[in-house]
């Protein structure tokens, strides 16, 4: 809710960046591997220290991580 509230005050049509991390059917990441994968993706996207929300679930035997980052800089209120 906080991320949506911040987004409503910014002048952009794309306040969020969404991504997913999918494993192979025979692969299951440890919590540490999940954190490292999320942190690495965040760094490569230039979203370090931006708020993020993560949802993990298993679908048809495959683990999925869905992550959403806020793209809004709180100091400038710009994406």
PDB file of N, CA, C and O in Angstrom:
ATOM      1  N   UNK A   1       0.817  -1.196   0.000  1.00  0.00           N
ATOM      2  CA  UNK A   1       0.000   0.000   0.000  1.00  0.00           C
ATOM      3  C   UNK A   1       0.864   1.266   0.000  1.00  0.00           C
ATOM      4  O   UNK A   1       0.519   2.242  -0.639  1.00  0.00           O
ATOM      5  N   UNK A   2       1.979   1.199   0.730  1.00  0.00           N
ATOM      6  CA  UNK A   2       2.871   2.364   0.757  1.00  0.00           C
ATOM      7  C   UNK A   2       3.455   2.635  -0.626  1.00  0.00           C
ATOM      8  O   UNK A   2       3.542   3.787  -1.050  1.00  0.00           O
ATOM      9  N   UNK A   3       3.865   1.579  -1.324  1.00  0.00           N
ATOM     10  CA  UNK A   3       4.443   1.753  -2.650  1.00  0.00           C
ATOM     11  C   UNK A   3       3.413   2.359  -3.601  1.00  0.00           C
ATOM     12  O   UNK A   3       3.741   3.218  -4.420  1.00  0.00           O
ATOM     13  N   UNK A   4       2.163   1.939  -3.503  1.00  0.00           N
ATOM     14  CA  UNK A   4       1.109   2.503  -4.349  1.00  0.00           C
ATOM     15  C   UNK A   4       0.857   3.967  -4.007  1.00  0.00           C
ATOM     16  O   UNK A   4       0.646   4.787  -4.900  1.00  0.00           O
ATOM     17  N   UNK A   5       0.881   4.298  -2.722  1.00  0.00           N
ATOM     18  CA  UNK A   5       0.664   5.687  -2.308  1.00  0.00           C
ATOM     19  C   UNK A   5       1.766   6.591  -2.854  1.00  0.00           C
ATOM     20  O   UNK A   5       1.488   7.680  -3.368  1.00  0.00           O
ATOM     21  N   UNK A   6       3.009   6.146  -2.764  1.00  0.00           N
ATOM     22  CA  UNK A   6       4.128   6.925  -3.312  1.00  0.00           C
ATOM     23  C   UNK A   6       3.970   7.064  -4.818  1.00  0.00           C
ATOM     24  O   UNK A   6       4.145   8.145  -5.382  1.00  0.00           O
ATOM     25  N   UNK A   7       3.617   5.979  -5.486  1.00  0.00           N
ATOM     26  CA  UNK A   7       3.461   5.999  -6.945  1.00  0.00           C
ATOM     27  C   UNK A   7       2.393   6.992  -7.383  1.00  0.00           C
ATOM     28  O   UNK A   7       2.527   7.643  -8.422  1.00  0.00           O
ATOM     29  N   UNK A   8       1.341   7.137  -6.587  1.00  0.00           N
ATOM     30  CA  UNK A   8       0.260   8.049  -6.976  1.00  0.00           C
ATOM     31  C   UNK A   8       0.710   9.507  -6.970  1.00  0.00           C
ATOM     32  O   UNK A   8       0.106  10.340  -7.635  1.00  0.00           O
ATOM     33  N   UNK A   9       1.783   9.819  -6.242  1.00  0.00           N
ATOM     34  CA  UNK A   9       2.294  11.178  -6.203  1.00  0.00           C
ATOM     35  C   UNK A   9       3.368  11.471  -7.236  1.00  0.00           C
ATOM     36  O   UNK A   9       3.859  12.590  -7.320  1.00  0.00           O
ATOM     37  N   UNK A  10       3.734  10.480  -8.012  1.00  0.00           N
ATOM     38  CA  UNK A  10       4.789  10.653  -9.022  1.00  0.00           C
ATOM     39  C   UNK A  10       4.161  10.836 -10.400  1.00  0.00           C
ATOM     40  O   UNK A  10       3.083  10.321 -10.679  1.00  0.00           O
ATOM     41  N   UNK A  11       4.863  11.563 -11.251  1.00  0.00           N
ATOM     42  CA  UNK A  11       4.363  11.778 -12.600  1.00  0.00           C
ATOM     43  C   UNK A  11       4.975  10.764 -13.560  1.00  0.00           C
ATOM     44  O   UNK A  11       5.879  11.081 -14.322  1.00  0.00           O
ATOM     45  N   UNK A  12       4.488   9.549 -13.477  1.00  0.00           N
ATOM     46  CA  UNK A  12       4.934   8.499 -14.387  1.00  0.00           C
ATOM     47  C   UNK A  12       3.810   7.495 -14.567  1.00  0.00           C
ATOM     48  O   UNK A  12       2.982   7.317 -13.673  1.00  0.00           O
ATOM     49  N   UNK A  13       3.777   6.870 -15.711  1.00  0.00           N
ATOM     50  CA  UNK A  13       2.787   5.826 -15.963  1.00  0.00           C
ATOM     51  C   UNK A  13       3.328   4.454 -15.587  1.00  0.00           C
ATOM     52  O   UNK A  13       2.588   3.487 -15.567  1.00  0.00           O
ATOM     53  N   UNK A  14       4.645   4.376 -15.300  1.00  0.00           N
ATOM     54  CA  UNK A  14       5.265   3.094 -14.940  1.00  0.00           C
ATOM     55  C   UNK A  14       6.056   3.238 -13.634  1.00  0.00           C
ATOM     56  O   UNK A  14       7.280   3.270 -13.648  1.00  0.00           O
ATOM     57  N   UNK A  15       5.359   3.281 -12.502  1.00  0.00           N
ATOM     58  CA  UNK A  15       6.056   3.472 -11.235  1.00  0.00           C
ATOM     59  C   UNK A  15       6.706   2.204 -10.691  1.00  0.00           C
ATOM     60  O   UNK A  15       7.487   2.278  -9.753  1.00  0.00           O
ATOM     61  N   UNK A  16       6.398   1.052 -11.280  1.00  0.00           N
ATOM     62  CA  UNK A  16       6.913  -0.214 -10.766  1.00  0.00           C
ATOM     63  C   UNK A  16       7.681  -0.975 -11.845  1.00  0.00           C
ATOM     64  O   UNK A  16       7.410  -0.838 -13.030  1.00  0.00           O
ATOM     65  N   UNK A  17       8.637  -1.788 -11.377  1.00  0.00           N
ATOM     66  CA  UNK A  17       9.323  -2.737 -12.260  1.00  0.00           C
ATOM     67  C   UNK A  17       9.001  -4.125 -11.724  1.00  0.00           C
ATOM     68  O   UNK A  17       9.173  -4.388 -10.534  1.00  0.00           O
ATOM     69  N   UNK A  18       8.516  -4.988 -12.602  1.00  0.00           N
ATOM     70  CA  UNK A  18       8.134  -6.343 -12.204  1.00  0.00           C
ATOM     71  C   UNK A  18       9.053  -7.354 -12.876  1.00  0.00           C
ATOM     72  O   UNK A  18       9.420  -7.190 -14.033  1.00  0.00           O
ATOM     73  N   UNK A  19       9.363  -8.413 -12.126  1.00  0.00           N
ATOM     74  CA  UNK A  19      10.192  -9.494 -12.673  1.00  0.00           C
ATOM     75  C   UNK A  19       9.803 -10.797 -11.992  1.00  0.00           C
ATOM     76  O   UNK A  19       9.147 -10.796 -10.946  1.00  0.00           O
ATOM     77  N   UNK A  20      10.209 -11.898 -12.596  1.00  0.00           N
ATOM     78  CA  UNK A  20      10.012 -13.198 -11.957  1.00  0.00           C
ATOM     79  C   UNK A  20      11.268 -14.031 -12.146  1.00  0.00           C
ATOM     80  O   UNK A  20      11.998 -13.866 -13.119  1.00  0.00           O
ATOM     81  N   UNK A  21      11.493 -14.887 -11.191  1.00  0.00           N
ATOM     82  CA  UNK A  21      12.610 -15.826 -11.231  1.00  0.00           C
ATOM     83  C   UNK A  21      12.005 -17.220 -11.167  1.00  0.00           C
ATOM     84  O   UNK A  21      11.268 -17.534 -10.228  1.00  0.00           O
ATOM     85  N   UNK A  22      12.274 -18.017 -12.181  1.00  0.00           N
ATOM     86  CA  UNK A  22      11.726 -19.367 -12.265  1.00  0.00           C
ATOM     87  C   UNK A  22      12.857 -20.382 -12.271  1.00  0.00           C
ATOM     88  O   UNK A  22      13.858 -20.201 -12.952  1.00  0.00           O
ATOM     89  N   UNK A  23      12.667 -21.433 -11.528  1.00  0.00           N
ATOM     90  CA  UNK A  23      13.666 -22.497 -11.495  1.00  0.00           C
ATOM     91  C   UNK A  23      13.273 -23.599 -12.471  1.00  0.00           C
ATOM     92  O   UNK A  23      12.152 -23.645 -12.965  1.00  0.00           O
ATOM     93  N   UNK A  24      14.220 -24.468 -12.723  1.00  0.00           N
ATOM     94  CA  UNK A  24      13.888 -25.677 -13.487  1.00  0.00           C
ATOM     95  C   UNK A  24      12.997 -26.550 -12.612  1.00  0.00           C
ATOM     96  O   UNK A  24      12.959 -26.405 -11.392  1.00  0.00           O
ATOM     97  N   UNK A  25      12.303 -27.482 -13.231  1.00  0.00           N
ATOM     98  CA  UNK A  25      11.382 -28.349 -12.487  1.00  0.00           C
ATOM     99  C   UNK A  25      12.095 -29.151 -11.401  1.00  0.00           C
ATOM    100  O   UNK A  25      11.525 -29.424 -10.353  1.00  0.00           O
ATOM    101  N   UNK A  26      13.361 -29.493 -11.625  1.00  0.00           N
ATOM    102  CA  UNK A  26      14.089 -30.321 -10.659  1.00  0.00           C
ATOM    103  C   UNK A  26      14.957 -29.493  -9.704  1.00  0.00           C
ATOM    104  O   UNK A  26      15.773 -30.038  -8.983  1.00  0.00           O
ATOM    105  N   UNK A  27      14.765 -28.196  -9.670  1.00  0.00           N
ATOM    106  CA  UNK A  27      15.623 -27.310  -8.889  1.00  0.00           C
ATOM    107  C   UNK A  27      14.808 -26.568  -7.829  1.00  0.00           C
ATOM    108  O   UNK A  27      13.723 -26.062  -8.108  1.00  0.00           O
ATOM    109  N   UNK A  28      15.342 -26.492  -6.630  1.00  0.00           N
ATOM    110  CA  UNK A  28      14.717 -25.733  -5.559  1.00  0.00           C
ATOM    111  C   UNK A  28      15.798 -24.882  -4.903  1.00  0.00           C
ATOM    112  O   UNK A  28      16.821 -25.404  -4.461  1.00  0.00           O
ATOM    113  N   UNK A  29      15.586 -23.569  -4.872  1.00  0.00           N
ATOM    114  CA  UNK A  29      16.571 -22.668  -4.285  1.00  0.00           C
ATOM    115  C   UNK A  29      16.414 -22.620  -2.769  1.00  0.00           C
ATOM    116  O   UNK A  29      15.301 -22.664  -2.252  1.00  0.00           O
ATOM    117  N   UNK A  30      17.538 -22.486  -2.091  1.00  0.00           N
ATOM    118  CA  UNK A  30      17.499 -22.264  -0.649  1.00  0.00           C
ATOM    119  C   UNK A  30      17.095 -20.801  -0.420  1.00  0.00           C
ATOM    120  O   UNK A  30      17.209 -19.962  -1.333  1.00  0.00           O
ATOM    121  N   UNK A  31      16.667 -20.463   0.781  1.00  0.00           N
ATOM    122  CA  UNK A  31      16.366 -19.054   1.055  1.00  0.00           C
ATOM    123  C   UNK A  31      17.555 -18.125   0.775  1.00  0.00           C
ATOM    124  O   UNK A  31      17.371 -17.017   0.269  1.00  0.00           O
ATOM    125  N   UNK A  32      18.757 -18.568   1.069  1.00  0.00           N
ATOM    126  CA  UNK A  32      19.952 -17.760   0.790  1.00  0.00           C
ATOM    127  C   UNK A  32      20.146 -17.571  -0.719  1.00  0.00           C
ATOM    128  O   UNK A  32      20.481 -16.477  -1.166  1.00  0.00           O
ATOM    129  N   UNK A  33      19.942 -18.615  -1.505  1.00  0.00           N
ATOM    130  CA  UNK A  33      20.062 -18.495  -2.957  1.00  0.00           C
ATOM    131  C   UNK A  33      18.989 -17.563  -3.523  1.00  0.00           C
ATOM    132  O   UNK A  33      19.266 -16.780  -4.425  1.00  0.00           O
ATOM    133  N   UNK A  34      17.789 -17.639  -2.982  1.00  0.00           N
ATOM    134  CA  UNK A  34      16.720 -16.735  -3.423  1.00  0.00           C
ATOM    135  C   UNK A  34      17.114 -15.288  -3.145  1.00  0.00           C
ATOM    136  O   UNK A  34      16.964 -14.420  -4.001  1.00  0.00           O
ATOM    137  N   UNK A  35      17.610 -15.012  -1.931  1.00  0.00           N
ATOM    138  CA  UNK A  35      18.008 -13.656  -1.566  1.00  0.00           C
ATOM    139  C   UNK A  35      19.119 -13.140  -2.470  1.00  0.00           C
ATOM    140  O   UNK A  35      19.078 -12.009  -2.948  1.00  0.00           O
ATOM    141  N   UNK A  36      20.115 -14.008  -2.732  1.00  0.00           N
ATOM    142  CA  UNK A  36      21.229 -13.600  -3.603  1.00  0.00           C
ATOM    143  C   UNK A  36      20.738 -13.320  -5.021  1.00  0.00           C
ATOM    144  O   UNK A  36      21.183 -12.366  -5.656  1.00  0.00           O
ATOM    145  N   UNK A  37      19.833 -14.155  -5.522  1.00  0.00           N
ATOM    146  CA  UNK A  37      19.297 -13.950  -6.874  1.00  0.00           C
ATOM    147  C   UNK A  37      18.537 -12.626  -6.947  1.00  0.00           C
ATOM    148  O   UNK A  37      18.696 -11.850  -7.906  1.00  0.00           O
ATOM    149  N   UNK A  38      17.716 -12.342  -5.945  1.00  0.00           N
ATOM    150  CA  UNK A  38      16.965 -11.085  -5.917  1.00  0.00           C
ATOM    151  C   UNK A  38      17.900  -9.887  -5.806  1.00  0.00           C
ATOM    152  O   UNK A  38      17.732  -8.885  -6.517  1.00  0.00           O
ATOM    153  N   UNK A  39      18.893  -9.978  -4.923  1.00  0.00           N
ATOM    154  CA  UNK A  39      19.841  -8.878  -4.750  1.00  0.00           C
ATOM    155  C   UNK A  39      20.646  -8.628  -6.022  1.00  0.00           C
ATOM    156  O   UNK A  39      20.891  -7.481  -6.396  1.00  0.00           O
ATOM    157  N   UNK A  40      21.047  -9.696  -6.690  1.00  0.00           N
ATOM    158  CA  UNK A  40      21.833  -9.538  -7.931  1.00  0.00           C
ATOM    159  C   UNK A  40      20.985  -8.891  -9.026  1.00  0.00           C
ATOM    160  O   UNK A  40      21.445  -7.977  -9.710  1.00  0.00           O
ATOM    161  N   UNK A  41      19.764  -9.357  -9.181  1.00  0.00           N
ATOM    162  CA  UNK A  41      18.875  -8.768 -10.180  1.00  0.00           C
ATOM    163  C   UNK A  41      18.626  -7.295  -9.858  1.00  0.00           C
ATOM    164  O   UNK A  41      18.692  -6.437 -10.747  1.00  0.00           O
ATOM    165  N   UNK A  42      18.380  -7.009  -8.596  1.00  0.00           N
ATOM    166  CA  UNK A  42      18.148  -5.631  -8.166  1.00  0.00           C
ATOM    167  C   UNK A  42      19.336  -4.739  -8.513  1.00  0.00           C
ATOM    168  O   UNK A  42      19.166  -3.631  -9.033  1.00  0.00           O
ATOM    169  N   UNK A  43      20.537  -5.232  -8.237  1.00  0.00           N
ATOM    170  CA  UNK A  43      21.741  -4.450  -8.540  1.00  0.00           C
ATOM    171  C   UNK A  43      21.900  -4.233 -10.036  1.00  0.00           C
ATOM    172  O   UNK A  43      22.187  -3.126 -10.490  1.00  0.00           O
ATOM    173  N   UNK A  44      21.713  -5.288 -10.819  1.00  0.00           N
ATOM    174  CA  UNK A  44      21.886  -5.169 -12.271  1.00  0.00           C
ATOM    175  C   UNK A  44      20.847  -4.245 -12.902  1.00  0.00           C
ATOM    176  O   UNK A  44      21.115  -3.628 -13.933  1.00  0.00           O
ATOM    177  N   UNK A  45      19.679  -4.138 -12.288  1.00  0.00           N
ATOM    178  CA  UNK A  45      18.635  -3.253 -12.801  1.00  0.00           C
ATOM    179  C   UNK A  45      18.798  -1.817 -12.315  1.00  0.00           C
ATOM    180  O   UNK A  45      18.070  -0.922 -12.747  1.00  0.00           O
ATOM    181  N   UNK A  46      19.740  -1.591 -11.400  1.00  0.00           N
ATOM    182  CA  UNK A  46      19.934  -0.257 -10.857  1.00  0.00           C
ATOM    183  C   UNK A  46      18.850   0.130  -9.857  1.00  0.00           C
ATOM    184  O   UNK A  46      18.569   1.313  -9.675  1.00  0.00           O
ATOM    185  N   UNK A  47      18.252  -0.856  -9.207  1.00  0.00           N
ATOM    186  CA  UNK A  47      17.175  -0.606  -8.252  1.00  0.00           C
ATOM    187  C   UNK A  47      17.597  -0.850  -6.804  1.00  0.00           C
ATOM    188  O   UNK A  47      16.745  -0.995  -5.930  1.00  0.00           O
ATOM    189  N   UNK A  48      18.905  -0.840  -6.546  1.00  0.00           N
ATOM    190  CA  UNK A  48      19.409  -1.067  -5.198  1.00  0.00           C
ATOM    191  C   UNK A  48      18.816  -0.049  -4.236  1.00  0.00           C
ATOM    192  O   UNK A  48      18.735   1.140  -4.550  1.00  0.00           O
ATOM    193  N   UNK A  49      18.379  -0.527  -3.084  1.00  0.00           N
ATOM    194  CA  UNK A  49      17.781   0.276  -2.019  1.00  0.00           C
ATOM    195  C   UNK A  49      16.377   0.784  -2.321  1.00  0.00           C
ATOM    196  O   UNK A  49      15.826   1.559  -1.546  1.00  0.00           O
ATOM    197  N   UNK A  50      15.800   0.362  -3.448  1.00  0.00           N
ATOM    198  CA  UNK A  50      14.406   0.699  -3.719  1.00  0.00           C
ATOM    199  C   UNK A  50      13.506  -0.305  -2.999  1.00  0.00           C
ATOM    200  O   UNK A  50      13.861  -1.477  -2.868  1.00  0.00           O
ATOM    201  N   UNK A  51      12.341   0.119  -2.537  1.00  0.00           N
ATOM    202  CA  UNK A  51      11.413  -0.825  -1.898  1.00  0.00           C
ATOM    203  C   UNK A  51      11.033  -1.940  -2.864  1.00  0.00           C
ATOM    204  O   UNK A  51      10.880  -1.705  -4.068  1.00  0.00           O
ATOM    205  N   UNK A  52      10.889  -3.151  -2.335  1.00  0.00           N
ATOM    206  CA  UNK A  52      10.474  -4.268  -3.170  1.00  0.00           C
ATOM    207  C   UNK A  52       9.534  -5.172  -2.389  1.00  0.00           C
ATOM    208  O   UNK A  52       9.582  -5.237  -1.163  1.00  0.00           O
ATOM    209  N   UNK A  53       8.695  -5.852  -3.124  1.00  0.00           N
ATOM    210  CA  UNK A  53       7.794  -6.855  -2.548  1.00  0.00           C
ATOM    211  C   UNK A  53       8.037  -8.153  -3.303  1.00  0.00           C
ATOM    212  O   UNK A  53       8.178  -8.146  -4.537  1.00  0.00           O
ATOM    213  N   UNK A  54       8.107  -9.259  -2.559  1.00  0.00           N
ATOM    214  CA  UNK A  54       8.403 -10.560  -3.161  1.00  0.00           C
ATOM    215  C   UNK A  54       7.321 -11.560  -2.762  1.00  0.00           C
ATOM    216  O   UNK A  54       6.937 -11.621  -1.594  1.00  0.00           O
ATOM    217  N   UNK A  55       6.866 -12.314  -3.739  1.00  0.00           N
ATOM    218  CA  UNK A  55       5.923 -13.406  -3.489  1.00  0.00           C
ATOM    219  C   UNK A  55       6.544 -14.672  -4.056  1.00  0.00           C
ATOM    220  O   UNK A  55       6.964 -14.694  -5.213  1.00  0.00           O
ATOM    221  N   UNK A  56       6.617 -15.713  -3.237  1.00  0.00           N
ATOM    222  CA  UNK A  56       7.155 -17.009  -3.674  1.00  0.00           C
ATOM    223  C   UNK A  56       6.032 -18.026  -3.647  1.00  0.00           C
ATOM    224  O   UNK A  56       5.196 -18.027  -2.736  1.00  0.00           O
ATOM    225  N   UNK A  57       5.996 -18.876  -4.672  1.00  0.00           N
ATOM    226  CA  UNK A  57       5.001 -19.941  -4.696  1.00  0.00           C
ATOM    227  C   UNK A  57       5.497 -21.068  -5.592  1.00  0.00           C
ATOM    228  O   UNK A  57       6.469 -20.921  -6.317  1.00  0.00           O
ATOM    229  N   UNK A  58       4.823 -22.193  -5.510  1.00  0.00           N
ATOM    230  CA  UNK A  58       5.139 -23.344  -6.356  1.00  0.00           C
ATOM    231  C   UNK A  58       3.950 -23.585  -7.280  1.00  0.00           C
ATOM    232  O   UNK A  58       2.806 -23.625  -6.827  1.00  0.00           O
ATOM    233  N   UNK A  59       4.240 -23.694  -8.562  1.00  0.00           N
ATOM    234  CA  UNK A  59       3.197 -23.939  -9.560  1.00  0.00           C
ATOM    235  C   UNK A  59       3.637 -25.118 -10.418  1.00  0.00           C
ATOM    236  O   UNK A  59       4.713 -25.084 -11.013  1.00  0.00           O
ATOM    237  N   UNK A  60       2.827 -26.144 -10.435  1.00  0.00           N
ATOM    238  CA  UNK A  60       3.119 -27.352 -11.208  1.00  0.00           C
ATOM    239  C   UNK A  60       4.508 -27.901 -10.879  1.00  0.00           C
ATOM    240  O   UNK A  60       5.258 -28.311 -11.759  1.00  0.00           O
ATOM    241  N   UNK A  61       4.867 -27.847  -9.598  1.00  0.00           N
ATOM    242  CA  UNK A  61       6.129 -28.401  -9.139  1.00  0.00           C
ATOM    243  C   UNK A  61       7.338 -27.503  -9.317  1.00  0.00           C
ATOM    244  O   UNK A  61       8.447 -27.880  -8.960  1.00  0.00           O
ATOM    245  N   UNK A  62       7.158 -26.304  -9.873  1.00  0.00           N
ATOM    246  CA  UNK A  62       8.272 -25.381 -10.098  1.00  0.00           C
ATOM    247  C   UNK A  62       8.153 -24.181  -9.182  1.00  0.00           C
ATOM    248  O   UNK A  62       7.094 -23.585  -9.070  1.00  0.00           O
ATOM    249  N   UNK A  63       9.269 -23.835  -8.551  1.00  0.00           N
ATOM    250  CA  UNK A  63       9.290 -22.672  -7.666  1.00  0.00           C
ATOM    251  C   UNK A  63       9.366 -21.389  -8.497  1.00  0.00           C
ATOM    252  O   UNK A  63      10.086 -21.325  -9.491  1.00  0.00           O
ATOM    253  N   UNK A  64       8.608 -20.397  -8.089  1.00  0.00           N
ATOM    254  CA  UNK A  64       8.596 -19.093  -8.749  1.00  0.00           C
ATOM    255  C   UNK A  64       8.782 -18.011  -7.695  1.00  0.00           C
ATOM    256  O   UNK A  64       8.231 -18.097  -6.601  1.00  0.00           O
ATOM    257  N   UNK A  65       9.513 -16.988  -8.044  1.00  0.00           N
ATOM    258  CA  UNK A  65       9.610 -15.779  -7.237  1.00  0.00           C
ATOM    259  C   UNK A  65       9.106 -14.634  -8.106  1.00  0.00           C
ATOM    260  O   UNK A  65       9.588 -14.436  -9.225  1.00  0.00           O
ATOM    261  N   UNK A  66       8.155 -13.904  -7.619  1.00  0.00           N
ATOM    262  CA  UNK A  66       7.677 -12.706  -8.294  1.00  0.00           C
ATOM    263  C   UNK A  66       8.112 -11.526  -7.448  1.00  0.00           C
ATOM    264  O   UNK A  66       7.935 -11.527  -6.229  1.00  0.00           O
ATOM    265  N   UNK A  67       8.682 -10.526  -8.086  1.00  0.00           N
ATOM    266  CA  UNK A  67       9.184  -9.368  -7.349  1.00  0.00           C
ATOM    267  C   UNK A  67       8.743  -8.092  -8.057  1.00  0.00           C
ATOM    268  O   UNK A  67       8.690  -8.030  -9.286  1.00  0.00           O
ATOM    269  N   UNK A  68       8.387  -7.102  -7.247  1.00  0.00           N
ATOM    270  CA  UNK A  68       7.999  -5.787  -7.754  1.00  0.00           C
ATOM    271  C   UNK A  68       8.813  -4.749  -6.994  1.00  0.00           C
ATOM    272  O   UNK A  68       8.863  -4.764  -5.769  1.00  0.00           O
ATOM    273  N   UNK A  69       9.462  -3.871  -7.745  1.00  0.00           N
ATOM    274  CA  UNK A  69      10.217  -2.763  -7.151  1.00  0.00           C
ATOM    275  C   UNK A  69       9.502  -1.456  -7.441  1.00  0.00           C
ATOM    276  O   UNK A  69       8.946  -1.274  -8.513  1.00  0.00           O
ATOM    277  N   UNK A  70       9.602  -0.540  -6.514  1.00  0.00           N
ATOM    278  CA  UNK A  70       9.187   0.824  -6.782  1.00  0.00           C
ATOM    279  C   UNK A  70      10.312   1.492  -7.571  1.00  0.00           C
ATOM    280  O   UNK A  70      11.482   1.361  -7.221  1.00  0.00           O
ATOM    281  N   UNK A  71       9.963   2.213  -8.619  1.00  0.00           N
ATOM    282  CA  UNK A  71      10.955   2.941  -9.408  1.00  0.00           C
ATOM    283  C   UNK A  71      11.056   4.406  -8.966  1.00  0.00           C
ATOM    284  O   UNK A  71      11.817   5.175  -9.530  1.00  0.00           O
ATOM    285  N   UNK A  72      10.277   4.787  -7.965  1.00  0.00           N
ATOM    286  CA  UNK A  72      10.173   6.189  -7.584  1.00  0.00           C
ATOM    287  C   UNK A  72      11.270   6.576  -6.593  1.00  0.00           C
ATOM    288  O   UNK A  72      11.428   5.958  -5.543  1.00  0.00           O
ATOM    289  N   UNK A  73      12.009   7.626  -6.938  1.00  0.00           N
ATOM    290  CA  UNK A  73      12.996   8.211  -6.039  1.00  0.00           C
ATOM    291  C   UNK A  73      12.246   9.095  -5.058  1.00  0.00           C
ATOM    292  O   UNK A  73      11.560  10.047  -5.482  1.00  0.00           O
ATOM    293  N   UNK A  74      12.319   8.791  -3.775  1.00  0.00           N
ATOM    294  CA  UNK A  74      11.541   9.521  -2.787  1.00  0.00           C
ATOM    295  C   UNK A  74      11.951  10.986  -2.641  1.00  0.00           C
ATOM    296  O   UNK A  74      11.133  11.826  -2.261  1.00  0.00           O
ATOM    297  N   UNK A  75      13.183  11.319  -2.958  1.00  0.00           N
ATOM    298  CA  UNK A  75      13.627  12.718  -2.851  1.00  0.00           C
ATOM    299  C   UNK A  75      13.093  13.572  -3.984  1.00  0.00           C
ATOM    300  O   UNK A  75      12.732  14.720  -3.767  1.00  0.00           O
ATOM    301  N   UNK A  76      13.031  13.009  -5.186  1.00  0.00           N
ATOM    302  CA  UNK A  76      12.595  13.799  -6.345  1.00  0.00           C
ATOM    303  C   UNK A  76      11.175  13.462  -6.795  1.00  0.00           C
ATOM    304  O   UNK A  76      10.599  14.187  -7.603  1.00  0.00           O
ATOM    305  N   UNK A  77      10.644  12.343  -6.280  1.00  0.00           N
ATOM    306  CA  UNK A  77       9.334  11.832  -6.674  1.00  0.00           C
ATOM    307  C   UNK A  77       9.252  11.602  -8.187  1.00  0.00           C
ATOM    308  O   UNK A  77       8.238  11.789  -8.809  1.00  0.00           O
ATOM    309  N   UNK A  78      10.384  11.165  -8.749  1.00  0.00           N
ATOM    310  CA  UNK A  78      10.445  10.851 -10.174  1.00  0.00           C
ATOM    311  C   UNK A  78      10.920   9.418 -10.341  1.00  0.00           C
ATOM    312  O   UNK A  78      11.663   8.906  -9.522  1.00  0.00           O
ATOM    313  N   UNK A  79      10.501   8.815 -11.427  1.00  0.00           N
ATOM    314  CA  UNK A  79      10.934   7.445 -11.729  1.00  0.00           C
ATOM    315  C   UNK A  79      12.362   7.461 -12.243  1.00  0.00           C
ATOM    316  O   UNK A  79      12.805   8.404 -12.855  1.00  0.00           O
TER     317      UNK A  79
END
